[in-house]
CSV table of C-alpha atoms in Angstrom, one decimal:
chain,number,residue,atom,x,y,z
A,195,MET,CA,-20.6,18.3,-28.5
A,196,LYS,CA,-21.8,19.0,-25.3
A,197,ILE,CA,-18.8,18.4,-22.8
A,198,ILE,CA,-18.4,18.5,-19.1
A,199,GLN,CA,-15.0,19.3,-17.6
A,200,ILE,CA,-13.8,18.2,-15.4
A,201,GLY,CA,-10.2,20.2,-13.4
A,202,VAL,CA,-11.0,23.3,-14.6
A,203,GLY,CA,-7.2,24.7,-12.5
A,204,GLY,CA,-3.7,24.1,-13.1
A,205,PHE,CA,-3.0,22.5,-17.2
A,206,GLY,CA,-7.2,22.7,-17.0
A,207,ARG,CA,-7.5,26.3,-17.3
A,208,TYR,CA,-4.9,25.5,-21.1
A,209,TRP,CA,-7.6,22.9,-21.9
A,210,LEU,CA,-10.4,25.1,-21.1
A,211,GLU,CA,-9.2,27.8,-24.0
A,212,GLN,CA,-8.9,24.9,-26.2
A,213,VAL,CA,-12.8,24.2,-25.7
A,214,VAL,CA,-14.0,28.1,-25.5
A,215,GLU,CA,-12.4,28.9,-28.2
A,216,TYR,CA,-13.8,25.4,-30.8
A,217,PRO,CA,-16.1,25.6,-33.1
A,218,GLY,CA,-19.5,23.3,-32.3
A,219,ILE,CA,-19.2,22.5,-29.2
A,220,GLU,CA,-20.6,23.7,-26.0
A,221,LEU,CA,-19.4,23.8,-22.8
A,222,ALA,CA,-22.0,22.6,-20.8
A,223,ALA,CA,-20.4,22.2,-17.1
A,224,LEU,CA,-17.2,23.2,-14.5
A,225,VAL,CA,-16.6,20.7,-12.2
A,226,ASP,CA,-13.4,21.1,-9.5
A,227,ILE,CA,-13.4,21.2,-5.7
A,228,ASP,CA,-11.6,24.2,-6.3
A,229,ASP,CA,-13.6,27.5,-5.4
A,230,ALA,CA,-11.2,29.6,-7.2
A,231,ALA,CA,-10.8,28.0,-9.4
A,232,LEU,CA,-13.8,27.2,-10.2
A,233,ASP,CA,-15.1,31.1,-10.2
A,234,GLU,CA,-12.0,32.0,-12.6
A,235,ALA,CA,-13.1,29.6,-15.1
A,236,ALA,CA,-16.9,30.8,-15.4
A,237,GLN,CA,-16.0,34.1,-15.7
A,238,ARG,CA,-13.6,32.9,-18.3
A,239,SER,CA,-15.7,30.2,-20.6
A,240,GLY,CA,-19.3,32.5,-19.3
A,241,VAL,CA,-20.9,29.5,-17.6
A,242,PRO,CA,-24.0,30.0,-14.8
A,243,ALA,CA,-23.9,28.8,-11.3
A,244,ASP,CA,-26.7,26.3,-12.4
A,245,GLY,CA,-23.3,24.4,-14.6
A,246,GLN,CA,-20.5,24.8,-12.3
A,247,PHE,CA,-19.9,21.8,-9.8
A,248,LYS,CA,-18.2,20.0,-6.7
A,249,SER,CA,-18.5,17.1,-8.1
A,250,LEU,CA,-18.8,14.9,-11.1
A,251,GLU,CA,-21.3,12.5,-9.7
A,252,ALA,CA,-23.7,15.8,-9.4
A,253,ALA,CA,-22.8,17.3,-12.3
A,254,LEU,CA,-24.0,14.1,-14.5
A,255,ALA,CA,-27.0,13.7,-12.4
A,256,ALA,CA,-27.7,17.8,-13.8
A,257,VAL,CA,-26.2,18.2,-16.8
A,258,ASP,CA,-26.8,16.8,-20.6
A,259,ALA,CA,-23.9,16.0,-21.8
A,260,ASP,CA,-21.8,14.0,-24.6
A,261,LEU,CA,-18.4,14.4,-23.0
A,262,LEU,CA,-16.5,14.3,-20.2
A,263,LEU,CA,-13.1,15.9,-20.4
A,264,CYS,CA,-11.3,14.4,-17.5
A,265,VAL,CA,-7.6,17.2,-16.4
A,266,THR,CA,-7.9,15.6,-12.9
A,267,PRO,CA,-4.4,13.6,-11.4
A,268,PRO,CA,-4.3,10.6,-12.8
A,269,ALA,CA,-4.7,8.8,-9.0
A,270,VAL,CA,-8.4,10.0,-10.1
A,271,HIS,CA,-9.3,9.0,-13.9
A,272,LYS,CA,-10.8,5.6,-13.2
A,273,GLU,CA,-13.5,6.5,-11.2
A,274,HIS,CA,-14.2,9.7,-13.1
A,275,THR,CA,-13.6,8.2,-16.3
A,276,THR,CA,-15.0,5.3,-15.4
A,277,ALA,CA,-19.0,6.7,-14.5
A,278,ALA,CA,-19.0,8.9,-17.4
A,279,MET,CA,-19.2,6.5,-19.4
A,280,ARG,CA,-21.5,4.4,-17.2
A,281,ALA,CA,-23.9,7.7,-18.0
A,282,GLY,CA,-23.8,7.7,-21.5
A,283,LEU,CA,-20.4,10.1,-22.7
A,284,ASP,CA,-17.3,9.8,-24.1
A,285,VAL,CA,-14.5,10.6,-22.3
A,286,ILE,CA,-11.2,12.4,-23.1
A,287,VAL,CA,-8.6,12.3,-20.5
A,288,GLU,CA,-5.8,13.7,-20.1
A,289,LYS,CA,-2.0,11.7,-20.1
A,290,PRO,CA,-0.9,8.6,-18.0
A,291,LEU,CA,-4.4,7.5,-18.2
A,292,ALA,CA,-3.6,6.0,-15.0
A,293,THR,CA,-1.4,5.1,-12.6
A,294,ASN,CA,-1.2,1.0,-12.5
A,295,MET,CA,-2.1,-1.4,-15.9
A,296,ALA,CA,-5.0,-2.5,-13.2
A,297,ASP,CA,-6.9,0.2,-13.4
A,298,ALA,CA,-5.8,1.3,-17.0
A,299,LEU,CA,-7.6,-2.5,-18.0
A,300,ALA,CA,-10.4,-2.0,-16.5
A,301,MET,CA,-11.0,1.8,-17.7
A,302,ALA,CA,-10.6,-0.4,-21.3
A,303,GLU,CA,-12.7,-2.5,-20.1
A,304,VAL,CA,-15.7,-0.7,-19.1
A,305,ALA,CA,-15.2,1.2,-22.3
A,306,ARG,CA,-15.3,-1.8,-24.1
A,307,GLN,CA,-18.9,-3.6,-22.2
A,308,THR,CA,-20.4,0.1,-22.7
A,309,GLY,CA,-19.5,1.1,-26.6
A,310,ARG,CA,-18.1,4.9,-25.5
A,311,LEU,CA,-15.2,5.9,-27.2
A,312,MET,CA,-12.5,7.3,-24.8
A,313,ALA,CA,-9.9,8.8,-25.9
A,314,VAL,CA,-6.1,9.8,-24.5
A,315,SER,CA,-4.6,12.6,-24.6
A,316,GLN,CA,-0.9,12.5,-26.9
A,317,GLN,CA,-0.6,15.4,-28.4
A,318,TYR,CA,2.5,15.4,-29.1
A,319,ARG,CA,1.7,13.1,-32.0
A,320,TYR,CA,0.0,16.6,-33.6
A,321,ARG,CA,2.9,18.4,-34.2
A,322,PRO,CA,4.3,19.3,-38.0
A,323,VAL,CA,8.5,17.5,-36.5
A,324,THR,CA,6.4,14.2,-35.6
A,325,TRP,CA,4.6,14.4,-38.6
A,326,ALA,CA,7.5,14.7,-40.4
A,327,LEU,CA,9.3,12.2,-38.4
A,328,ASN,CA,6.5,9.3,-38.8
A,329,ARG,CA,6.2,9.5,-43.3
A,330,GLN,CA,9.8,9.8,-43.6
A,331,VAL,CA,10.0,6.4,-41.7
A,332,GLN,CA,6.7,4.6,-42.9
A,333,ASN,CA,7.7,5.8,-46.3
A,334,GLY,CA,10.5,3.9,-45.5
A,335,ALA,CA,13.0,6.6,-46.1
A,336,ILE,CA,15.3,4.8,-43.5
A,337,GLY,CA,14.6,1.4,-44.7
A,338,GLU,CA,13.8,-1.1,-41.4
A,339,LEU,CA,14.9,0.7,-38.1
A,340,GLY,CA,17.8,-0.6,-36.5
A,341,GLN,CA,18.5,1.9,-33.5
A,342,ALA,CA,17.1,5.0,-32.2
A,343,ARG,CA,18.4,7.4,-29.7
A,344,LEU,CA,16.0,10.7,-27.7
A,345,ASP,CA,17.4,12.9,-25.9
A,346,PHE,CA,15.5,15.0,-23.9
A,347,TYR,CA,17.1,17.0,-20.9
A,348,LYS,CA,15.2,19.4,-19.8
A,349,GLY,CA,15.1,22.0,-16.1
A,350,TRP,CA,11.3,22.3,-14.9
A,351,TYR,CA,11.5,23.6,-11.6
A,352,PHE,CA,7.3,22.5,-9.6
A,353,ASP,CA,6.5,24.1,-7.2
A,354,ASP,CA,5.2,22.9,-3.5
A,355,SER,CA,0.8,22.6,-5.2
A,356,ASP,CA,2.2,20.0,-7.7
A,357,PHE,CA,1.6,16.6,-7.7
A,358,ARG,CA,5.0,16.3,-9.2
A,359,ARG,CA,7.3,17.5,-7.0
A,360,THR,CA,6.5,13.9,-4.5
A,361,MET,CA,5.5,11.2,-7.1
A,362,PRO,CA,8.6,8.5,-6.7
A,363,ASP,CA,9.8,9.2,-10.7
A,364,PRO,CA,8.3,12.1,-12.3
A,365,LEU,CA,10.3,11.5,-15.1
A,366,LEU,CA,9.0,8.3,-16.2
A,367,ALA,CA,5.4,8.2,-14.0
A,368,ASP,CA,4.6,11.5,-16.1
A,369,MET,CA,6.3,13.0,-18.9
A,370,ALA,CA,8.0,10.2,-20.1
A,371,ILE,CA,4.7,8.4,-21.7
A,372,HIS,CA,5.0,11.1,-24.3
A,373,HIS,CA,8.6,10.5,-25.7
A,374,PHE,CA,6.9,6.6,-25.8
A,375,ASP,CA,3.5,6.5,-27.6
A,376,LEU,CA,6.0,9.3,-29.7
A,377,LEU,CA,8.1,6.7,-30.9
A,378,ARG,CA,5.2,4.1,-31.5
A,379,PHE,CA,3.5,6.7,-33.6
A,380,ILE,CA,6.6,6.7,-35.2
A,381,THR,CA,8.2,3.7,-36.0
A,382,GLY,CA,5.2,1.6,-35.8
A,383,LEU,CA,6.9,-1.0,-33.8
A,384,GLU,CA,5.7,-2.4,-30.0
A,385,ALA,CA,8.5,-2.4,-27.7
A,386,THR,CA,8.3,-6.2,-26.3
A,387,SER,CA,11.1,-5.1,-22.8
A,388,VAL,CA,13.6,-2.9,-21.0
A,389,ARG,CA,16.2,-2.6,-18.7
A,390,GLY,CA,17.7,0.7,-17.6
A,391,GLU,CA,18.4,2.6,-14.0
A,392,SER,CA,17.5,6.2,-12.8
A,393,TRP,CA,18.4,8.6,-10.2
A,394,ASN,CA,18.0,11.9,-8.6
A,395,PRO,CA,20.8,14.8,-9.0
A,396,PRO,CA,21.8,16.0,-5.9
A,397,TRP,CA,21.4,19.2,-7.0
A,398,SER,CA,17.3,18.4,-7.6
A,399,GLU,CA,14.5,19.9,-5.1
A,400,ASN,CA,11.4,17.2,-6.8
A,401,GLU,CA,11.5,13.4,-4.3
A,402,GLY,CA,11.5,11.0,-7.2
A,403,ASP,CA,13.7,10.6,-9.0
A,404,THR,CA,14.5,13.0,-12.4
A,405,SER,CA,17.1,11.5,-14.4
A,406,VAL,CA,16.8,8.0,-15.9
A,407,ASN,CA,18.3,5.6,-18.7
A,408,VAL,CA,15.9,2.9,-20.1
A,409,THR,CA,16.9,1.1,-23.7
A,410,PHE,CA,14.2,-1.4,-24.6
A,411,THR,CA,13.8,-3.8,-27.7
A,412,MET,CA,10.8,-3.9,-29.8
A,413,ASN,CA,10.2,-5.9,-31.7
A,414,ASN,CA,11.2,-6.2,-34.8
A,415,GLY,CA,15.0,-6.2,-32.7
A,416,ALA,CA,15.3,-2.6,-33.2
A,417,ARG,CA,16.7,-0.6,-30.0
A,418,PHE,CA,15.9,2.4,-29.1
A,419,VAL,CA,18.1,4.4,-25.6
A,420,TYR,CA,16.1,7.1,-24.4
A,421,ASN,CA,18.5,9.1,-21.4
A,422,ALA,CA,16.4,11.8,-19.5
A,423,SER,CA,16.7,13.6,-17.1
A,424,TRP,CA,13.6,17.3,-15.2
A,425,VAL,CA,17.0,18.6,-13.5
A,426,ALA,CA,19.0,19.9,-16.5
A,427,GLN,CA,21.3,22.5,-15.9
A,428,GLY,CA,19.8,24.3,-18.6
A,429,ASP,CA,17.3,23.4,-21.7
A,430,PHE,CA,19.1,20.7,-24.1
A,431,ALA,CA,16.4,19.9,-26.2
A,432,ASP,CA,12.4,21.2,-26.5
A,433,TRP,CA,9.8,19.4,-25.1
A,434,ASN,CA,9.9,16.3,-28.6
A,435,GLY,CA,13.5,15.8,-27.4
A,436,ASN,CA,16.3,15.2,-29.7
A,437,TRP,CA,16.3,12.8,-31.4
A,438,LEU,CA,17.9,10.1,-33.7
A,439,LEU,CA,16.7,7.7,-35.6
A,440,GLU,CA,18.9,5.1,-37.7
A,441,GLY,CA,18.1,2.0,-41.2
A,442,ASP,CA,19.9,-0.2,-43.3
A,443,GLU,CA,19.3,2.7,-45.7
A,444,GLY,CA,19.3,6.3,-43.4
A,445,SER,CA,18.9,7.7,-40.8
A,446,LEU,CA,16.6,10.7,-39.6
A,447,ARG,CA,18.0,13.7,-36.6
A,448,LEU,CA,15.8,15.9,-35.2
A,449,SER,CA,16.0,18.4,-33.0
A,450,GLY,CA,13.9,21.5,-32.4
A,451,ASN,CA,12.5,22.3,-36.6
A,452,ASP,CA,15.4,20.8,-37.5
A,453,CYS,CA,14.6,17.1,-39.3
A,454,GLU,CA,17.5,16.4,-41.4
A,455,TRP,CA,17.5,12.9,-43.7
A,456,ARG,CA,20.7,11.3,-44.8
A,457,MET,CA,21.3,8.1,-47.0
A,458,ALA,CA,23.6,5.7,-46.9
A,459,SER,CA,25.9,5.7,-48.4
A,460,GLY,CA,28.1,2.1,-47.8
A,461,ARG,CA,30.5,1.9,-44.9
A,462,TYR,CA,29.0,3.8,-42.2
A,463,GLN,CA,29.0,6.8,-44.1
A,464,THR,CA,26.0,8.9,-45.4
A,465,GLU,CA,25.6,11.0,-48.7
A,466,ALA,CA,25.1,15.0,-47.7
A,467,PRO,CA,21.6,15.5,-45.3
A,468,GLN,CA,19.1,17.4,-46.9
A,469,LEU,CA,16.1,19.1,-45.1
A,470,VAL,CA,12.5,16.9,-44.6
A,471,ARG,CA,10.1,20.1,-45.1
A,472,LEU,CA,7.8,20.7,-42.5
A,473,SER,CA,4.0,19.6,-42.7
A,474,GLY,CA,1.9,18.7,-39.8
A,475,PRO,CA,-1.5,18.1,-39.8
A,476,PRO,CA,-4.0,20.9,-40.5
A,477,LEU,CA,-4.8,21.0,-36.0
A,478,GLU,CA,-2.4,20.6,-33.6
A,479,GLY,CA,-2.5,19.6,-29.8
A,480,GLN,CA,-4.9,19.2,-28.0
A,481,ALA,CA,-8.1,21.1,-30.8
A,482,TYR,CA,-6.6,17.6,-33.1
A,483,VAL,CA,-7.4,15.8,-30.0
A,484,LEU,CA,-10.3,17.5,-29.2
A,485,ALA,CA,-11.5,17.2,-33.6
A,486,ASP,CA,-10.1,13.4,-34.1
A,487,MET,CA,-12.3,12.8,-31.3
A,488,MET,CA,-15.4,14.9,-33.1
A,489,ALA,CA,-15.2,12.6,-36.3
A,490,ALA,CA,-14.7,9.2,-34.2
A,491,ARG,CA,-18.1,10.0,-32.5
A,492,LYS,CA,-19.3,10.8,-36.5
A,493,GLU,CA,-18.2,8.2,-38.7
A,494,ARG,CA,-18.4,5.4,-35.6
A,495,ARG,CA,-14.3,5.0,-35.5
A,496,GLN,CA,-12.1,4.2,-32.3
A,497,PRO,CA,-9.6,7.3,-31.9
A,498,ALA,CA,-6.4,7.8,-32.6
A,499,THR,CA,-5.3,7.6,-29.5
A,500,SER,CA,-8.1,5.2,-27.9
A,501,VAL,CA,-7.9,4.2,-24.9
A,502,PHE,CA,-7.1,0.7,-26.3
A,503,ASP,CA,-4.0,2.1,-28.7
A,504,ASN,CA,-2.9,3.4,-25.1
A,505,LEU,CA,-2.2,0.2,-23.4
A,506,HIS,CA,0.9,0.4,-25.1
A,507,SER,CA,1.9,3.3,-24.6
A,508,LEU,CA,1.2,2.8,-20.2
A,509,ALA,CA,2.5,-0.6,-20.0
A,510,MET,CA,5.9,0.8,-21.3
A,511,VAL,CA,5.8,2.8,-18.9
A,512,MET,CA,5.0,1.3,-16.2
A,513,ALA,CA,7.5,-1.8,-17.4
A,514,ALA,CA,10.5,0.7,-17.2
A,515,ARG,CA,9.3,1.8,-13.7
A,516,GLU,CA,9.3,-2.4,-13.0
A,517,ALA,CA,13.3,-2.1,-14.6
A,518,VAL,CA,14.3,1.2,-13.0
A,519,LEU,CA,13.5,0.3,-9.9
A,520,SER,CA,14.5,-3.9,-10.2
A,521,GLY,CA,17.3,-3.5,-11.8
A,522,GLN,CA,16.2,-6.7,-14.2
A,523,LYS,CA,14.9,-6.6,-17.5
A,524,VAL,CA,11.5,-6.7,-17.3
A,525,GLU,CA,8.7,-8.2,-20.5
A,526,ILE,CA,6.4,-6.2,-22.0
A,527,ALA,CA,2.9,-7.7,-22.6
A,528,VAL,CA,-0.5,-6.0,-22.6
């Protein structure tokens, strides 16, 4: 599989490491507007000068490739991904898919029209702890989910060069998509409405709100409460967050790599907790995203985190942003 990677600085550096090390992948071209980032990526990957470009248009015209790996800011995802699909390439794009639903729907429509595959990199799905939660819930360990909570309190500093520093609501717009997508993956449920609020603590150096409390209603009536802050005074959770999932037959709690299952014993009490064995996918994170795309191309199926699936996760983000701005309950529909 021949890949063009656009965006090779910042998080693109991490993706480049994955691509360079992955068997069966050839890095056909690098694209970036920053000369220093392009030079550094070329030295790491060995891509020659005739495979280095300042624009995607030039790369598409000059290079034979199968897939675009898009690691540019969300505001330009539509431009880059639709150009690639219309040129006959499949696409892996970093999350969030877009900054608004209109662009996301337009990207999905181009994928439908061209018949190209488009996957959104929701790599948090592909970790042992999240697979353990998914397996327990789907196997009925807690019965029917009635309520869930995710606490994500992490101190993370963005310097002046990071676009998240000036976003109106960086936590909801950029980070929460991982957690909302995990909720869908773990439970198999979809959100139907949301209400909540957001704020910026006085010590925050970000321009937009970095702390939120939102509550989703799921399509089985369950409630999902999301408490989160990106400027917590310390790290109180890892990137997955701390989870509590409760059903009519028991509960699951996740903190770090500790996953506990408790069986309900009646009158709101449980048996002693049992540790859940963690066993995840054969590959994790971005490597799984790459492997799944290669398999989807071969098997002529949609990738697990296709653009069509991801519309539901993005809709949760957009509705939550609207809810905190309006102070009103917002219905969710794709």
